[in-house]
Amino acid sequence: MTKDLYCVMGHPVSHSRSPWIHARFAELTGQQLHYDKREIPLDHFARSVQAFIEEGGRGCNITVPFKFEAAKIATHTSTRGLLAQASNVLTFKDGQILADNTDGIGLVDDIERNAGLPLKGLRLLLIGAGGAAAGVLGPLLQAGPAHISVANRTLHKASELVARHQPLAEQRNTALEAHTLHGLNGPFDVIINATATSLSGAAVPVAAHVLKPGAMAYDMMYGPGAQGFMDWAQAHGAVPRDGLGMLVEQAAEAFLIWRGVRPPSGQVLAELRAVIQG
Ligand code: ATR
């Protein structure tokens, strides 16, 4: 039997755990598919997607730095993809390119289901206003927290992101504000690092008093990239969590879009953590 073809496209992509995750999802749900990784030259993205479609590709995940371009080449984009202005999932069907963004729902699922913390009514701080933050703000609002502050080094980027999401915030009854990194009105129940500061060796960009005792401090990265933030959180009485669960949950949502089946993501997250920790 020929297997349906999927892949992840990025640059670099050699580190990607997505082929492992999707292979395990396919095994556990009895789906016949092949999923590989493709490192795409920086100026070849649209061409590479077209070539993959011609090869018979059914869909692909998109990672750094192509998420913005992916949103632009789509013929149809989901509501959450439009809000994010970036896409991590493309589906090819009947000559159309359908774009979606499952990063945010992946984050919310990891916090609510895997870590067991419902976000409804809580006070959240989202640090950063780049592509990573844009991908998650809509689904965070959908979860119905009481308040979200978006804090960024460059205030106008936070203000733009907040303005774009204000209608959704009003609909969800969530107070949504843009801030600089200083003078934040804490403390917060959950703080989410959507900057890559740990990876670059930079200090955590907010003061520790933003943390409520026992707050969840979530870094959207995992591995060495998340360590600085996780150590800081631990040292200040917060509960650190890395982004490995978000990675698995965004993949589970993509798998659901492509195959119509929700894989057992909690089991796969536990297995992946064991593989990584060796
Ligand atoms: P990504 O797609 O990963 O979000 P990005 O769009 O380049 O990448 O955004 C990076 C984010 O990290 C931005 O919010 C950036 O702040 P600026 O908008 O002011 O550039 C933030 N960031 C990067 N390095 C930082 C640092 N040393 N301190 C604070 N924020 C930093």
Short mmCIF file of C-alpha atoms and ligand atoms in Angstrom, two decimals:
data_model
loop_
_atom_site.label_atom_id
_atom_site.label_comp_id
_atom_site.label_asym_id
_atom_site.label_seq_id
_atom_site.Cartn_x
_atom_site.Cartn_y
_atom_site.Cartn_z
CA MET A 1 0.00 0.00 0.00
CA THR A 2 1.42 3.47 -0.86
CA LYS A 3 1.69 5.77 2.10
CA ASP A 4 0.42 9.36 2.14
CA LEU A 5 3.29 11.81 2.11
CA TYR A 6 3.92 14.61 4.67
CA CYS A 7 6.99 16.53 5.80
CA VAL A 8 8.34 19.41 7.87
CA MET A 9 10.04 22.24 5.99
CA GLY A 10 12.47 24.60 7.67
CA HIS A 11 16.00 25.98 7.71
CA PRO A 12 17.66 24.51 9.66
CA VAL A 13 15.55 21.42 10.22
CA SER A 14 18.01 18.66 11.13
CA HIS A 15 17.12 18.99 14.84
CA SER A 16 13.39 18.52 14.21
CA ARG A 17 11.55 15.95 16.32
CA SER A 18 8.44 16.19 14.11
CA PRO A 19 9.19 13.05 11.99
CA TRP A 20 9.55 11.00 15.19
CA ILE A 21 6.32 12.43 16.65
CA HIS A 22 4.23 11.89 13.50
CA ALA A 23 5.62 8.39 12.93
CA ARG A 24 4.58 7.48 16.49
CA PHE A 25 1.12 9.08 16.02
CA ALA A 26 0.68 7.04 12.81
CA GLU A 27 1.72 3.83 14.55
CA LEU A 28 -0.62 4.37 17.48
CA THR A 29 -3.63 5.28 15.31
CA GLY A 30 -3.01 2.76 12.49
CA GLN A 31 -2.63 5.50 9.85
CA GLN A 32 -0.55 4.80 6.74
CA LEU A 33 1.71 7.79 6.18
CA HIS A 34 5.31 8.75 5.56
CA TYR A 35 6.66 11.95 7.16
CA ASP A 36 10.18 13.30 6.55
CA LYS A 37 12.12 16.53 7.05
CA ARG A 38 13.27 18.86 4.30
CA GLU A 39 15.81 21.62 4.64
CA ILE A 40 14.70 24.28 2.20
CA PRO A 41 17.09 26.93 0.77
CA LEU A 42 16.08 30.31 2.17
CA ASP A 43 14.86 31.74 -1.15
CA HIS A 44 13.15 28.55 -2.42
CA PHE A 45 10.18 28.18 -0.11
CA ALA A 46 7.21 28.65 -2.49
CA ARG A 47 8.98 26.60 -5.17
CA SER A 48 9.70 23.78 -2.71
CA VAL A 49 6.07 23.63 -1.58
CA GLN A 50 4.96 23.41 -5.22
CA ALA A 51 7.47 20.62 -5.91
CA PHE A 52 6.24 18.71 -2.85
CA ILE A 53 2.62 19.02 -4.03
CA GLU A 54 3.66 17.67 -7.46
CA GLU A 55 5.37 14.75 -5.70
CA GLY A 56 2.00 13.89 -4.13
CA GLY A 57 2.50 15.58 -0.73
CA ARG A 58 -0.71 15.84 1.30
CA GLY A 59 0.47 18.41 3.81
CA CYS A 60 3.45 19.82 5.66
CA ASN A 61 4.50 21.47 8.87
CA ILE A 62 6.39 24.71 8.55
CA THR A 63 9.06 25.86 10.94
CA VAL A 64 11.48 28.77 11.24
CA PRO A 65 11.94 30.90 9.18
CA PHE A 66 9.11 30.13 6.74
CA LYS A 67 5.94 30.51 8.87
CA PHE A 68 5.17 34.00 7.52
CA GLU A 69 5.77 32.99 3.90
CA ALA A 70 3.59 29.91 4.42
CA ALA A 71 0.67 32.12 5.45
CA LYS A 72 1.20 34.22 2.30
CA ILE A 73 1.18 31.40 -0.27
CA ALA A 74 -2.08 29.88 1.04
CA THR A 75 -5.27 30.01 -1.01
CA HIS A 76 -7.34 29.70 2.18
CA THR A 77 -6.38 30.52 5.79
CA SER A 78 -8.15 29.60 9.05
CA THR A 79 -9.33 32.34 11.41
CA ARG A 80 -6.54 31.59 13.90
CA GLY A 81 -4.02 31.59 11.02
CA LEU A 82 -5.24 35.03 9.93
CA LEU A 83 -4.87 36.41 13.47
CA ALA A 84 -1.37 34.93 13.80
CA GLN A 85 -0.34 36.07 10.28
CA ALA A 86 1.88 32.97 10.32
CA SER A 87 1.26 29.31 9.60
CA ASN A 88 2.84 26.09 10.87
CA VAL A 89 0.51 23.70 9.00
CA LEU A 90 -0.31 23.52 5.30
CA THR A 91 -2.78 21.06 3.79
CA PHE A 92 -2.95 20.38 0.05
CA LYS A 93 -6.39 19.45 -1.21
CA ASP A 94 -8.18 19.76 -4.56
CA GLY A 95 -5.58 22.19 -5.91
CA GLN A 96 -5.88 24.43 -2.83
CA ILE A 97 -3.28 25.28 -0.19
CA LEU A 98 -5.00 25.51 3.21
CA ALA A 99 -3.06 27.29 5.97
CA ASP A 100 -3.62 26.94 9.69
CA ASN A 101 -1.73 27.68 12.89
CA THR A 102 -1.81 25.04 15.63
CA ASP A 103 1.00 26.48 17.79
CA GLY A 104 -1.39 28.35 20.07
CA ILE A 105 -3.83 25.53 20.62
CA GLY A 106 -0.78 23.30 21.22
CA LEU A 107 0.38 25.64 24.00
CA VAL A 108 -3.08 25.86 25.58
CA ASP A 109 -3.57 22.07 25.40
CA ASP A 110 -0.20 21.47 27.04
CA ILE A 111 -0.94 23.88 29.91
CA GLU A 112 -4.55 22.81 30.43
CA ARG A 113 -4.48 19.06 29.69
CA ASN A 114 -0.93 17.92 30.32
CA ALA A 115 -0.05 20.28 33.17
CA GLY A 116 -3.66 20.36 34.48
CA LEU A 117 -3.98 24.15 34.81
CA PRO A 118 -7.20 25.67 33.35
CA LEU A 119 -6.48 29.21 32.13
CA LYS A 120 -10.01 30.54 32.60
CA GLY A 121 -10.04 33.54 34.93
CA LEU A 122 -6.23 33.68 35.39
CA ARG A 123 -3.77 36.56 34.90
CA LEU A 124 -1.27 35.86 32.11
CA LEU A 125 1.93 37.54 30.98
CA LEU A 126 3.15 36.87 27.43
CA ILE A 127 6.75 38.04 26.93
CA GLY A 128 7.68 38.86 23.33
CA ALA A 129 5.78 40.14 20.31
CA GLY A 130 7.48 38.36 17.40
CA GLY A 131 6.22 35.42 15.36
CA ALA A 132 6.20 33.02 18.31
CA ALA A 133 4.00 35.31 20.43
CA ALA A 134 1.71 36.12 17.49
CA GLY A 135 1.09 32.41 16.96
CA VAL A 136 -0.30 31.86 20.45
CA LEU A 137 -2.16 35.01 21.55
CA GLY A 138 -5.46 34.14 19.82
CA PRO A 139 -5.81 30.65 21.37
CA LEU A 140 -4.71 32.04 24.78
CA LEU A 141 -7.60 34.52 24.56
CA GLN A 142 -9.97 31.73 23.49
CA ALA A 143 -9.13 29.98 26.79
CA GLY A 144 -10.86 32.87 28.63
CA PRO A 145 -8.25 34.25 31.07
CA ALA A 146 -9.21 37.38 33.05
CA HIS A 147 -6.17 39.33 31.86
CA ILE A 148 -3.25 39.10 29.41
CA SER A 149 -0.35 41.55 29.39
CA VAL A 150 1.86 41.36 26.30
CA ALA A 151 5.31 42.72 27.21
CA ASN A 152 7.99 43.44 24.65
CA ARG A 153 11.34 45.23 24.48
CA THR A 154 9.99 47.19 21.49
CA LEU A 155 6.64 48.52 22.69
CA HIS A 156 5.11 49.29 19.29
CA LYS A 157 5.29 45.62 18.28
CA ALA A 158 3.36 44.60 21.41
CA SER A 159 0.85 47.40 20.76
CA GLU A 160 0.27 46.20 17.17
CA LEU A 161 -0.23 42.60 18.29
CA VAL A 162 -2.64 43.70 21.02
CA ALA A 163 -4.61 45.97 18.67
CA ARG A 164 -5.08 43.11 16.19
CA HIS A 165 -6.43 40.85 18.97
CA GLN A 166 -8.55 43.45 20.81
CA PRO A 167 -11.89 42.46 19.19
CA LEU A 168 -11.35 38.83 20.26
CA ALA A 169 -10.33 39.97 23.76
CA GLU A 170 -13.56 41.97 24.09
CA GLN A 171 -15.58 39.02 22.88
CA ARG A 172 -13.90 36.78 25.49
CA ASN A 173 -14.15 39.41 28.24
CA THR A 174 -10.38 39.40 28.74
CA ALA A 175 -8.46 42.58 29.60
CA LEU A 176 -5.63 42.76 27.04
CA GLU A 177 -2.77 45.27 27.42
CA ALA A 178 0.58 46.03 25.75
CA HIS A 179 3.59 46.91 27.94
CA THR A 180 7.31 47.40 27.89
CA LEU A 181 9.34 44.87 29.89
CA HIS A 182 9.49 47.19 32.92
CA GLY A 183 6.80 48.43 35.29
CA LEU A 184 4.52 45.46 34.74
CA ASN A 185 1.41 45.22 36.91
CA GLY A 186 2.08 41.79 38.36
CA PRO A 187 1.94 39.36 39.82
CA PHE A 188 0.77 36.84 37.22
CA ASP A 189 -0.49 33.25 37.55
CA VAL A 190 1.19 32.17 34.31
CA ILE A 191 4.07 33.79 32.48
CA ILE A 192 5.04 32.61 29.00
CA ASN A 193 8.41 33.32 27.41
CA ALA A 194 7.99 33.71 23.66
CA THR A 195 11.44 35.24 23.15
CA ALA A 196 14.57 33.28 22.38
CA THR A 197 16.55 35.03 25.12
CA SER A 198 17.73 31.83 26.87
CA LEU A 199 19.15 30.48 23.62
CA SER A 200 21.10 33.66 22.94
CA GLY A 201 22.42 33.69 26.51
CA ALA A 202 20.57 36.93 27.35
CA ALA A 203 19.08 37.40 30.82
CA VAL A 204 15.39 36.78 31.48
CA PRO A 205 13.91 40.09 30.39
CA VAL A 206 11.41 40.66 33.25
CA ALA A 207 11.78 41.16 37.02
CA ALA A 208 11.09 38.18 39.30
CA HIS A 209 8.31 40.03 41.17
CA VAL A 210 6.01 39.42 38.18
CA LEU A 211 5.75 35.81 39.43
CA LYS A 212 3.02 34.86 41.90
CA PRO A 213 4.38 32.24 44.36
CA GLY A 214 3.83 28.90 42.61
CA ALA A 215 3.10 30.57 39.24
CA MET A 216 3.64 28.55 36.09
CA ALA A 217 6.62 29.85 34.11
CA TYR A 218 6.48 28.45 30.59
CA ASP A 219 9.22 28.68 27.97
CA MET A 220 8.01 27.90 24.46
CA MET A 221 11.41 26.36 23.67
CA TYR A 222 12.76 23.08 25.00
CA GLY A 223 16.23 21.68 25.64
CA PRO A 224 19.18 24.04 26.18
CA GLY A 225 17.19 26.94 24.68
CA ALA A 226 14.76 26.90 27.60
CA GLN A 227 17.21 26.20 30.42
CA GLY A 228 18.07 29.76 31.49
CA PHE A 229 14.42 30.72 31.88
CA MET A 230 13.54 27.45 33.62
CA ASP A 231 16.40 27.88 36.14
CA TRP A 232 15.34 31.49 36.82
CA ALA A 233 11.73 30.39 37.39
CA GLN A 234 12.76 27.61 39.75
CA ALA A 235 15.03 29.93 41.71
CA HIS A 236 12.12 32.35 42.27
CA GLY A 237 9.51 29.88 43.52
CA ALA A 238 7.69 29.31 40.22
CA VAL A 239 6.90 26.01 38.52
CA PRO A 240 8.94 25.83 35.30
CA ARG A 241 7.69 24.10 32.17
CA ASP A 242 9.42 23.80 28.81
CA GLY A 243 7.80 23.75 25.36
CA LEU A 244 8.16 20.03 24.58
CA GLY A 245 4.46 19.44 25.32
CA MET A 246 3.52 22.35 23.05
CA LEU A 247 5.58 20.76 20.28
CA VAL A 248 3.74 17.45 20.63
CA GLU A 249 0.29 19.09 20.99
CA GLN A 250 0.69 21.36 17.93
CA ALA A 251 1.66 18.21 16.01
CA ALA A 252 -1.40 16.37 17.35
CA GLU A 253 -3.66 19.18 16.07
CA ALA A 254 -1.96 19.04 12.66
CA PHE A 255 -2.43 15.26 12.59
CA LEU A 256 -6.13 15.75 13.41
CA ILE A 257 -6.49 18.25 10.53
CA TRP A 258 -4.77 15.90 8.06
CA ARG A 259 -6.09 12.50 9.17
CA GLY A 260 -9.33 13.24 11.08
CA VAL A 261 -8.02 11.31 14.10
CA ARG A 262 -6.71 12.71 17.40
CA PRO A 263 -3.56 10.81 18.41
CA PRO A 264 -2.77 9.96 22.07
CA SER A 265 -0.54 13.01 22.55
CA GLY A 266 -0.04 12.60 26.30
CA GLN A 267 1.47 9.15 25.79
CA VAL A 268 3.69 10.38 22.95
CA LEU A 269 4.89 13.34 25.06
CA ALA A 270 5.92 10.98 27.87
CA GLU A 271 7.74 8.74 25.37
CA LEU A 272 9.51 11.65 23.69
CA ARG A 273 10.67 13.06 27.03
CA ALA A 274 12.12 9.64 27.88
CA VAL A 275 13.91 9.47 24.49
CA ILE A 276 15.39 12.95 24.94
CA GLN A 277 16.50 12.33 28.51
CA GLY A 278 18.11 9.10 27.27
P1 ATR B 1 10.17 34.65 16.74
O1 ATR B 1 9.54 34.36 15.40
O2 ATR B 1 10.96 33.48 17.30
O3 ATR B 1 9.20 35.20 17.72
P2 ATR B 1 11.17 37.29 16.24
O4 ATR B 1 9.98 37.59 15.40
O5 ATR B 1 12.52 37.75 15.78
O6 ATR B 1 11.32 35.72 16.47
O7 ATR B 1 10.89 37.85 17.72
C1 ATR B 1 11.82 37.70 18.75
C2 ATR B 1 11.20 38.24 20.04
O8 ATR B 1 12.17 38.13 21.11
C3 ATR B 1 10.83 39.71 19.97
O9 ATR B 1 9.73 39.95 20.81
C4 ATR B 1 12.10 40.39 20.52
O10 ATR B 1 11.91 41.68 21.01
P3 ATR B 1 11.94 42.95 19.98
O11 ATR B 1 10.60 42.96 19.29
O12 ATR B 1 12.15 44.13 20.85
O13 ATR B 1 13.08 42.69 19.02
C5 ATR B 1 12.44 39.43 21.64
N1 ATR B 1 13.85 39.48 22.05
C6 ATR B 1 14.92 38.98 21.38
N2 ATR B 1 16.05 39.20 22.09
C7 ATR B 1 15.69 39.83 23.24
C8 ATR B 1 16.41 40.29 24.39
N3 ATR B 1 17.74 40.15 24.51
N4 ATR B 1 15.69 40.89 25.39
C9 ATR B 1 14.37 41.02 25.27
N5 ATR B 1 13.63 40.60 24.22
C10 ATR B 1 14.29 40.00 23.22
#
